[in-house]
């Protein structure tokens, strides 16, 4: 699995269509989370591919929200990404805005973790530390149950993602907290540098 483009090229492509700090931070978060999962699940040699898919998964969302995952193939092709990469990106919108189903474990992880990073990020911002470093699974589960909290993060998608992976919801949550802890500091530094 070749990422087809390096990180510098991927960041350039991301920045071409995304200016909102919120969207850039989300892209960096999913990149870091996907890199962590690649290592965790035994796909270390494909970590760059996983991470770059994470970085560019929402490439079309800021400018073309109503065409999310429909505009992406054109933008990704222009950036130099191949069919395998484009399939992976489009699969994270399965059943929502795309009919491309997640097939590989990496695509299922992206589908499951994308939405969950939003919920964990929102929960972290509510903490005195403003961080997920000290977040416990129990406090995330409370936020998950509170439908009014981060209402834009679909609990159904997160549940469906865990099911596709054959994981307990708690396992997905716990792993994704750890994944976000692993990249939180570097993302904060990168965001400050923007």
Coordinates of N, CA and C in Angstrom, one line a residue:
X1 N 0.9 -1.2 0.0 CA 0.0 0.0 0.0 C 0.9 1.2 0.0
X2 N 1.0 1.9 -1.1 CA 1.7 3.1 -1.3 C 0.8 4.3 -1.0
X3 N 1.3 5.3 -0.3 CA 0.5 6.5 -0.1 C 0.5 7.3 -1.3
X4 N 1.2 7.0 -2.4 CA 1.3 7.7 -3.7 C 1.8 9.1 -3.5
X5 N 1.6 9.8 -2.5 CA 2.1 11.2 -2.3 C 2.7 11.2 -0.9
X6 N 3.7 12.1 -0.7 CA 4.3 12.2 0.6 C 3.5 13.2 1.5
X7 N 3.9 13.4 2.7 CA 3.1 14.2 3.7 C 3.0 15.6 3.2
X8 N 4.2 16.1 2.8 CA 4.2 17.5 2.3 C 3.2 17.8 1.2
X9 N 3.2 16.9 0.2 CA 2.2 17.0 -0.9 C 0.8 16.9 -0.4
X10 N 0.6 16.0 0.6 CA -0.8 15.7 1.1 C -1.3 17.0 1.9
X11 N -0.4 17.6 2.7 CA -0.7 18.8 3.4 C -1.0 19.9 2.4
X12 N -0.2 20.0 1.3 CA -0.5 21.1 0.3 C -1.9 20.9 -0.3
X13 N -2.2 19.6 -0.6 CA -3.5 19.3 -1.2 C -4.7 19.7 -0.2
X14 N -4.4 19.3 1.1 CA -5.4 19.6 2.1 C -5.7 21.1 2.2
X15 N -4.5 21.9 2.3 CA -4.6 23.3 2.5 C -5.2 24.1 1.3
X16 N -5.1 23.4 0.1 CA -5.7 24.0 -1.1 C -7.2 24.2 -1.0
X17 N -7.8 23.2 -0.3 CA -9.3 23.2 -0.2 C -9.8 23.4 1.2
X18 N -8.9 23.5 2.1 CA -9.4 23.7 3.5 C -8.6 24.8 4.2
X19 N -9.3 25.8 4.7 CA -8.7 27.0 5.4 C -9.1 27.0 6.8
X20 N -10.3 26.5 7.1 CA -10.8 26.5 8.5 C -9.9 25.7 9.5
X21 N -9.4 26.4 10.5 CA -8.6 25.7 11.5 C -9.3 24.4 12.1
X22 N -10.6 24.5 12.3 CA -11.3 23.3 12.8 C -11.1 22.1 11.8
X23 N -11.3 22.3 10.5 CA -11.2 21.2 9.6 C -9.7 20.7 9.5
X24 N -8.8 21.6 9.5 CA -7.4 21.2 9.5 C -7.0 20.4 10.7
X25 N -7.5 20.9 11.9 CA -7.2 20.1 13.1 C -7.8 18.7 13.0
X26 N -9.0 18.6 12.5 CA -9.7 17.3 12.4 C -8.9 16.4 11.5
X27 N -8.4 16.9 10.4 CA -7.6 16.2 9.4 C -6.3 15.7 10.1
X28 N -5.6 16.5 10.8 CA -4.4 16.1 11.5 C -4.7 15.1 12.6
X29 N -5.8 15.2 13.3 CA -6.2 14.3 14.3 C -6.4 12.9 13.7
X30 N -7.2 12.9 12.6 CA -7.5 11.6 12.0 C -6.2 10.9 11.4
X31 N -5.4 11.8 10.9 CA -4.1 11.3 10.4 C -3.3 10.6 11.5
X32 N -3.2 11.3 12.7 CA -2.4 10.7 13.8 C -3.1 9.5 14.4
X33 N -4.4 9.5 14.4 CA -5.1 8.3 14.9 C -4.9 7.1 14.0
X34 N -5.0 7.4 12.7 CA -4.8 6.3 11.7 C -3.4 5.7 11.8
X35 N -2.4 6.6 12.0 CA -1.0 6.1 12.1 C -0.9 5.2 13.3
X36 N -1.5 5.6 14.5 CA -1.5 4.9 15.7 C -2.1 3.5 15.5
X37 N -3.3 3.5 14.9 CA -4.0 2.2 14.6 C -3.2 1.3 13.7
X38 N -2.5 1.8 12.7 CA -1.7 1.0 11.8 C -0.7 0.3 12.6
X39 N 0.0 1.0 13.5 CA 1.0 0.4 14.4 C 0.4 -0.7 15.3
X40 N -0.7 -0.3 15.9 CA -1.4 -1.1 16.9 C -1.9 -2.4 16.4
X41 N -2.4 -2.3 15.1 CA -3.1 -3.5 14.6 C -2.1 -4.4 13.7
X42 N -0.8 -4.0 13.7 CA 0.1 -4.8 12.9 C 0.3 -4.4 11.5
X43 N 0.0 -3.2 11.1 CA 0.2 -2.8 9.8 C 1.2 -1.6 9.7
X44 N 2.2 -1.7 10.6 CA 3.2 -0.7 10.7 C 3.9 -0.3 9.3
X45 N 4.1 -1.3 8.5 CA 4.7 -1.0 7.2 C 3.8 -0.2 6.3
X46 N 2.5 -0.1 6.6 CA 1.6 0.7 5.8 C 1.1 1.9 6.6
X47 N 1.8 2.3 7.6 CA 1.4 3.4 8.5 C 1.3 4.7 7.7
X48 N 2.2 5.0 6.7 CA 2.1 6.2 6.0 C 0.8 6.3 5.1
X49 N 0.5 5.1 4.6 CA -0.7 5.0 3.8 C -2.0 5.3 4.6
X50 N -2.0 4.6 5.8 CA -3.2 4.8 6.7 C -3.3 6.3 7.1
X51 N -2.1 6.9 7.5 CA -2.1 8.2 8.0 C -2.5 9.2 6.9
X52 N -2.0 9.0 5.7 CA -2.3 10.0 4.6 C -3.8 9.9 4.2
X53 N -4.3 8.7 4.2 CA -5.8 8.6 4.0 C -6.5 9.4 5.1
X54 N -6.1 9.2 6.3 CA -6.7 10.0 7.4 C -6.6 11.5 7.2
X55 N -5.4 11.9 6.8 CA -5.2 13.4 6.6 C -6.1 13.9 5.5
X56 N -6.3 13.2 4.5 CA -7.1 13.7 3.3 C -8.6 13.2 3.2
X57 N -9.0 12.5 4.3 CA -10.4 11.9 4.2 C -11.5 12.9 4.0
X58 N -11.3 14.1 4.4 CA -12.4 15.1 4.3 C -11.9 16.2 3.3
X59 N -11.1 15.9 2.4 CA -10.5 16.9 1.5 C -11.6 17.8 0.8
X60 N -12.7 17.2 0.5 CA -13.8 18.0 -0.2 C -14.8 18.6 0.7
X61 N -14.7 18.3 2.0 CA -15.9 18.7 2.9 C -16.1 20.2 3.1
X62 N -15.0 20.9 3.3 CA -15.1 22.3 3.6 C -15.8 23.1 2.4
X63 N -15.3 22.9 1.2 CA -15.8 23.7 0.1 C -17.0 23.1 -0.6
X64 N -17.2 21.7 -0.5 CA -18.3 21.1 -1.1 C -19.0 20.1 -0.2
X65 N -19.6 20.6 0.9 CA -20.2 19.7 1.9 C -21.3 18.9 1.3
X66 N -22.0 19.4 0.4 CA -23.2 18.6 -0.2 C -22.7 17.6 -1.2
X67 N -21.4 17.7 -1.6 CA -20.8 16.7 -2.5 C -19.7 15.9 -1.8
X68 N -19.8 15.8 -0.5 CA -18.8 15.1 0.3 C -18.6 13.6 -0.2
X69 N -17.4 13.2 -0.5 CA -17.1 11.9 -1.0 C -17.4 11.7 -2.5
X70 N -18.0 12.7 -3.1 CA -18.4 12.7 -4.5 C -17.3 13.5 -5.3
X71 N -16.9 14.6 -4.7 CA -15.9 15.5 -5.3 C -14.5 15.0 -5.0
X72 N -14.3 14.3 -3.9 CA -13.0 13.8 -3.4 C -12.2 13.1 -4.5
X73 N -12.8 12.1 -5.3 CA -12.0 11.4 -6.2 C -11.2 12.3 -7.2
X74 N -11.9 13.3 -7.7 CA -11.3 14.3 -8.6 C -10.2 15.0 -8.0
X75 N -10.4 15.5 -6.7 CA -9.3 16.3 -6.0 C -8.1 15.4 -5.7
X76 N -8.4 14.2 -5.3 CA -7.3 13.2 -4.9 C -6.5 12.8 -6.1
X77 N -7.2 12.6 -7.2 CA -6.5 12.2 -8.5 C -5.6 13.3 -8.9
X78 N -6.1 14.6 -8.8 CA -5.3 15.7 -9.2 C -4.1 15.8 -8.3
X79 N -4.2 15.4 -7.0 CA -3.1 15.5 -6.1 C -2.1 14.3 -6.3
X80 N -2.5 13.3 -7.1 CA -1.6 12.2 -7.4 C -1.9 10.9 -6.7
X81 N -3.1 10.8 -6.1 CA -3.5 9.6 -5.4 C -4.1 8.5 -6.4
X82 N -3.9 7.3 -6.1 CA -4.3 6.2 -6.9 C -5.7 5.6 -6.5
X83 N -6.2 4.7 -7.2 CA -7.6 4.1 -7.0 C -7.8 3.5 -5.6
X84 N -6.8 2.8 -5.1 CA -6.9 2.2 -3.8 C -7.1 3.3 -2.7
X85 N -6.3 4.3 -2.8 CA -6.3 5.5 -1.9 C -7.7 6.1 -1.9
X86 N -8.2 6.4 -3.2 CA -9.5 7.1 -3.4 C -10.6 6.2 -2.8
X87 N -10.6 4.9 -3.0 CA -11.6 4.0 -2.5 C -11.6 4.1 -1.0
X88 N -10.4 4.1 -0.3 CA -10.3 4.2 1.1 C -11.0 5.5 1.6
X89 N -10.7 6.6 1.0 CA -11.2 7.9 1.4 C -12.8 7.9 1.3
X90 N -13.2 7.4 0.1 CA -14.7 7.5 -0.1 C -15.5 6.5 0.8
X91 N -14.8 5.4 1.2 CA -15.5 4.4 2.0 C -15.9 5.0 3.4
X92 N -15.3 6.1 3.9 CA -15.6 6.5 5.2 C -17.0 7.2 5.2
X93 N -17.5 7.5 4.1 CA -18.9 8.1 4.0 C -20.0 7.1 3.7
X94 N -19.6 5.8 3.8 CA -20.6 4.7 3.4 C -21.9 4.9 4.1
X95 N -23.0 4.8 3.3 CA -24.3 4.9 3.9 C -24.7 6.3 4.3
X96 N -23.8 7.2 4.2 CA -24.2 8.6 4.6 C -24.2 9.5 3.3
X97 N -23.0 9.4 2.6 CA -22.9 10.2 1.4 C -22.2 9.5 0.3
X98 N -21.9 8.2 0.5 CA -21.2 7.4 -0.4 C -21.7 6.0 -0.5
X99 N -21.6 5.3 -1.6 CA -22.0 3.9 -1.7 C -20.8 3.0 -1.8
X100 N -19.6 3.6 -1.5 CA -18.4 2.8 -1.5 C -18.3 2.2 -0.1
X101 N -18.4 0.8 0.0 CA -18.3 0.2 1.3 C -16.9 0.0 1.8
X102 N -16.7 0.1 3.1 CA -15.4 -0.2 3.7 C -15.1 -1.7 3.6
X103 N -14.0 -2.1 3.0 CA -13.7 -3.5 2.8 C -12.5 -3.9 3.7
X104 N -11.4 -3.1 3.5 CA -10.2 -3.5 4.3 C -10.3 -3.0 5.7
X105 N -9.5 -3.6 6.6 CA -9.5 -3.3 8.0 C -9.3 -1.8 8.2
X106 N -8.3 -1.2 7.4 CA -8.0 0.2 7.5 C -9.2 1.1 7.2
X107 N -10.0 0.7 6.2 CA -11.2 1.5 5.9 C -12.3 1.4 7.0
X108 N -12.4 0.2 7.6 CA -13.3 0.1 8.7 C -12.9 0.9 9.9
X109 N -11.6 0.9 10.1 CA -11.0 1.8 11.2 C -11.3 3.2 11.0
X110 N -11.1 3.7 9.7 CA -11.4 5.1 9.4 C -12.8 5.4 9.6
X111 N -13.7 4.5 9.1 CA -15.1 4.7 9.3 C -15.5 4.9 10.8
X112 N -15.0 4.0 11.6 CA -15.3 4.0 13.0 C -14.7 5.1 13.8
X113 N -13.4 5.4 13.5 CA -12.7 6.4 14.3 C -13.0 7.8 13.9
X114 N -13.3 8.1 12.7 CA -13.5 9.5 12.2 C -14.5 10.2 13.1
X115 N -15.7 9.7 13.2 CA -16.8 10.3 13.9 C -16.4 10.4 15.4
X116 N -15.8 9.3 15.9 CA -15.4 9.2 17.3 C -14.4 10.2 17.7
X117 N -13.5 10.6 16.8 CA -12.5 11.6 17.2 C -13.2 12.9 17.5
X118 N -14.3 13.2 16.7 CA -15.0 14.4 17.0 C -15.6 14.5 18.4
X119 N -16.2 13.3 18.8 CA -16.8 13.3 20.1 C -15.7 13.4 21.2
X120 N -14.6 12.7 21.0 CA -13.5 12.7 22.0 C -12.9 14.1 22.1
X121 N -12.7 14.8 20.9 CA -12.2 16.1 20.9 C -13.1 17.1 21.6
X122 N -14.4 17.0 21.4 CA -15.4 17.9 22.1 C -15.4 17.6 23.6
X123 N -15.3 16.4 24.0 CA -15.2 16.0 25.4 C -13.9 16.5 26.0
X124 N -12.8 16.5 25.3 CA -11.6 17.0 25.8 C -11.6 18.5 26.0
X125 N -12.3 19.2 25.1 CA -12.4 20.7 25.3 C -13.2 21.1 26.5
X126 N -14.0 20.2 27.0 CA -14.8 20.5 28.2 C -14.1 20.2 29.5
X127 N -12.9 19.6 29.4 CA -12.2 19.2 30.6 C -11.3 20.3 31.1
X128 N -11.0 20.4 32.4 CA -10.2 21.5 32.9 C -8.8 21.5 32.1
X129 N -8.3 20.3 31.8 CA -7.0 20.2 31.1 C -7.1 20.5 29.6
X130 N -8.3 20.6 29.1 CA -8.5 20.8 27.6 C -7.8 19.7 26.8
X131 N -7.7 18.5 27.4 CA -6.8 17.5 26.8 C -7.5 16.1 27.0
X132 N -7.1 15.2 26.1 CA -7.6 13.8 26.3 C -6.5 13.0 27.0
X133 N -5.4 13.6 27.5 CA -4.4 12.8 28.2 C -4.9 12.3 29.5
X134 N -5.8 13.0 30.1 CA -6.3 12.5 31.4 C -7.8 12.0 31.3
X135 N -8.3 11.8 30.1 CA -9.6 11.3 29.9 C -9.8 9.8 30.2
X136 N -10.8 9.5 30.9 CA -11.1 8.1 31.2 C -12.2 7.6 30.3
X137 N -12.2 6.3 30.1 CA -13.3 5.7 29.3 C -14.7 6.1 29.9
X138 N -14.8 6.0 31.2 CA -16.1 6.2 31.8 C -16.7 7.6 31.5
X139 N -15.8 8.6 31.5 CA -16.3 10.0 31.2 C -16.7 10.1 29.8
X140 N -16.0 9.4 28.9 CA -16.4 9.5 27.4 C -17.7 8.7 27.2
X141 N -17.9 7.7 28.0 CA -19.2 6.9 27.8 C -20.4 7.8 28.3
X142 N -20.2 8.6 29.3 CA -21.2 9.5 29.8 C -21.6 10.5 28.7
X143 N -20.5 11.0 28.0 CA -20.8 12.0 26.9 C -21.4 11.3 25.8
X144 N -21.1 10.1 25.5 CA -21.7 9.3 24.4 C -23.2 9.1 24.6
X145 N -23.5 8.9 25.9 CA -25.0 8.6 26.2 C -25.8 9.9 26.2
X146 N -25.1 11.1 26.4 CA -25.8 12.3 26.4 C -26.0 12.8 24.9
X147 N -27.2 12.6 24.4 CA -27.5 12.9 23.0 C -27.3 14.4 22.6
X148 N -27.5 15.3 23.6 CA -27.3 16.7 23.4 C -25.9 17.1 23.2
X149 N -25.0 16.3 23.8 CA -23.6 16.7 23.8 C -23.0 16.3 22.4
X150 N -22.3 17.3 21.8 CA -21.7 17.1 20.5 C -22.7 16.3 19.6
X151 N -23.9 16.9 19.5 CA -25.0 16.3 18.8 C -24.7 16.0 17.3
X152 N -23.7 16.7 16.7 CA -23.3 16.4 15.3 C -22.6 15.1 15.1
X153 N -22.1 14.5 16.2 CA -21.3 13.3 16.1 C -22.3 12.1 16.2
X154 N -22.5 11.4 15.1 CA -23.4 10.3 15.0 C -23.0 9.1 15.9
X155 N -23.8 8.9 16.9 CA -23.6 7.7 17.7 C -23.9 6.4 16.9
X156 N -24.8 6.5 16.0 CA -25.1 5.3 15.1 C -23.9 4.9 14.3
X157 N -23.2 5.9 13.7 CA -22.1 5.7 12.9 C -21.0 5.0 13.7
X158 N -20.8 5.6 14.9 CA -19.7 5.0 15.8 C -20.0 3.6 16.2
X159 N -21.3 3.3 16.5 CA -21.7 1.9 16.9 C -21.5 1.0 15.7
X160 N -22.0 1.5 14.5 CA -21.8 0.7 13.3 C -20.4 0.4 13.0
X161 N -19.5 1.4 13.2 CA -18.1 1.2 13.0 C -17.5 0.1 13.8
X162 N -17.9 0.1 15.1 CA -17.4 -0.9 16.1 C -17.9 -2.3 15.6
X163 N -19.1 -2.3 15.2 CA -19.7 -3.6 14.7 C -18.9 -4.1 13.5
X164 N -18.7 -3.2 12.5 CA -18.0 -3.6 11.3 C -16.6 -4.2 11.6
X165 N -16.0 -3.7 12.7 CA -14.6 -4.2 13.1 C -14.7 -5.4 13.9
X166 N -16.0 -5.7 14.4 CA -16.2 -6.9 15.3 C -15.6 -6.6 16.7
X167 N -15.7 -5.3 17.1 CA -15.2 -4.9 18.4 C -16.3 -4.4 19.3
X168 N -16.1 -4.5 20.6 CA -17.0 -3.9 21.5 C -16.9 -2.4 21.4
X169 N -18.0 -1.7 21.7 CA -17.9 -0.2 21.6 C -16.9 0.3 22.6
X170 N -16.8 -0.3 23.8 CA -15.8 0.2 24.7 C -14.3 0.0 24.2
X171 N -14.1 -1.1 23.5 CA -12.8 -1.3 22.9 C -12.4 -0.2 21.9
X172 N -13.4 0.1 21.0 CA -13.2 1.2 20.0 C -12.9 2.5 20.8
X173 N -13.7 2.8 21.8 CA -13.5 4.1 22.5 C -12.2 4.2 23.2
X174 N -11.8 3.1 23.9 CA -10.6 3.1 24.6 C -9.4 3.2 23.7
X175 N -9.4 2.5 22.6 CA -8.2 2.5 21.7 C -8.2 3.9 21.0
X176 N -9.3 4.5 20.7 CA -9.3 5.8 20.0 C -8.8 6.9 21.0
X177 N -9.1 6.8 22.3 CA -8.6 7.7 23.3 C -7.1 7.6 23.3
X178 N -6.5 6.4 23.3 CA -5.1 6.2 23.3 C -4.5 6.7 22.0
X179 N -5.1 6.5 20.9 CA -4.6 7.0 19.6 C -4.6 8.5 19.6
X180 N -5.6 9.2 20.2 CA -5.6 10.6 20.2 C -4.6 11.2 21.2
X181 N -4.3 10.5 22.3 CA -3.3 10.9 23.2 C -1.9 10.9 22.5
X182 N -1.7 9.9 21.7 CA -0.4 9.7 21.0 C 0.0 10.9 20.1
X183 N -1.0 11.6 19.6 CA -0.7 12.7 18.6 C -1.1 14.1 19.1
X184 N -1.7 14.2 20.2 CA -2.3 15.5 20.7 C -1.2 16.6 20.7
X185 N -0.1 16.3 21.3 CA 1.0 17.4 21.4 C 1.5 17.8 20.1
X186 N 1.8 16.9 19.2 CA 2.3 17.3 17.9 C 1.3 18.0 17.1
X187 N 0.0 17.7 17.2 CA -1.1 18.4 16.5 C -1.2 19.9 17.1
X188 N -1.1 20.0 18.4 CA -1.2 21.3 19.0 C 0.0 22.2 18.5
X189 N 1.2 21.6 18.4 CA 2.3 22.4 17.9 C 2.1 22.7 16.4
X190 N 1.6 21.8 15.6 CA 1.4 22.1 14.2 C 0.3 23.1 14.0
X191 N -0.7 23.1 14.8 CA -1.8 24.1 14.7 C -1.2 25.5 15.1
X192 N -0.4 25.6 16.1 CA 0.2 26.9 16.5 C 1.1 27.4 15.4
X193 N 1.7 26.6 14.6 CA 2.6 27.0 13.6 C 1.9 27.5 12.3
X194 N 0.6 27.2 12.2 CA -0.1 27.5 11.0 C -0.3 29.1 10.9

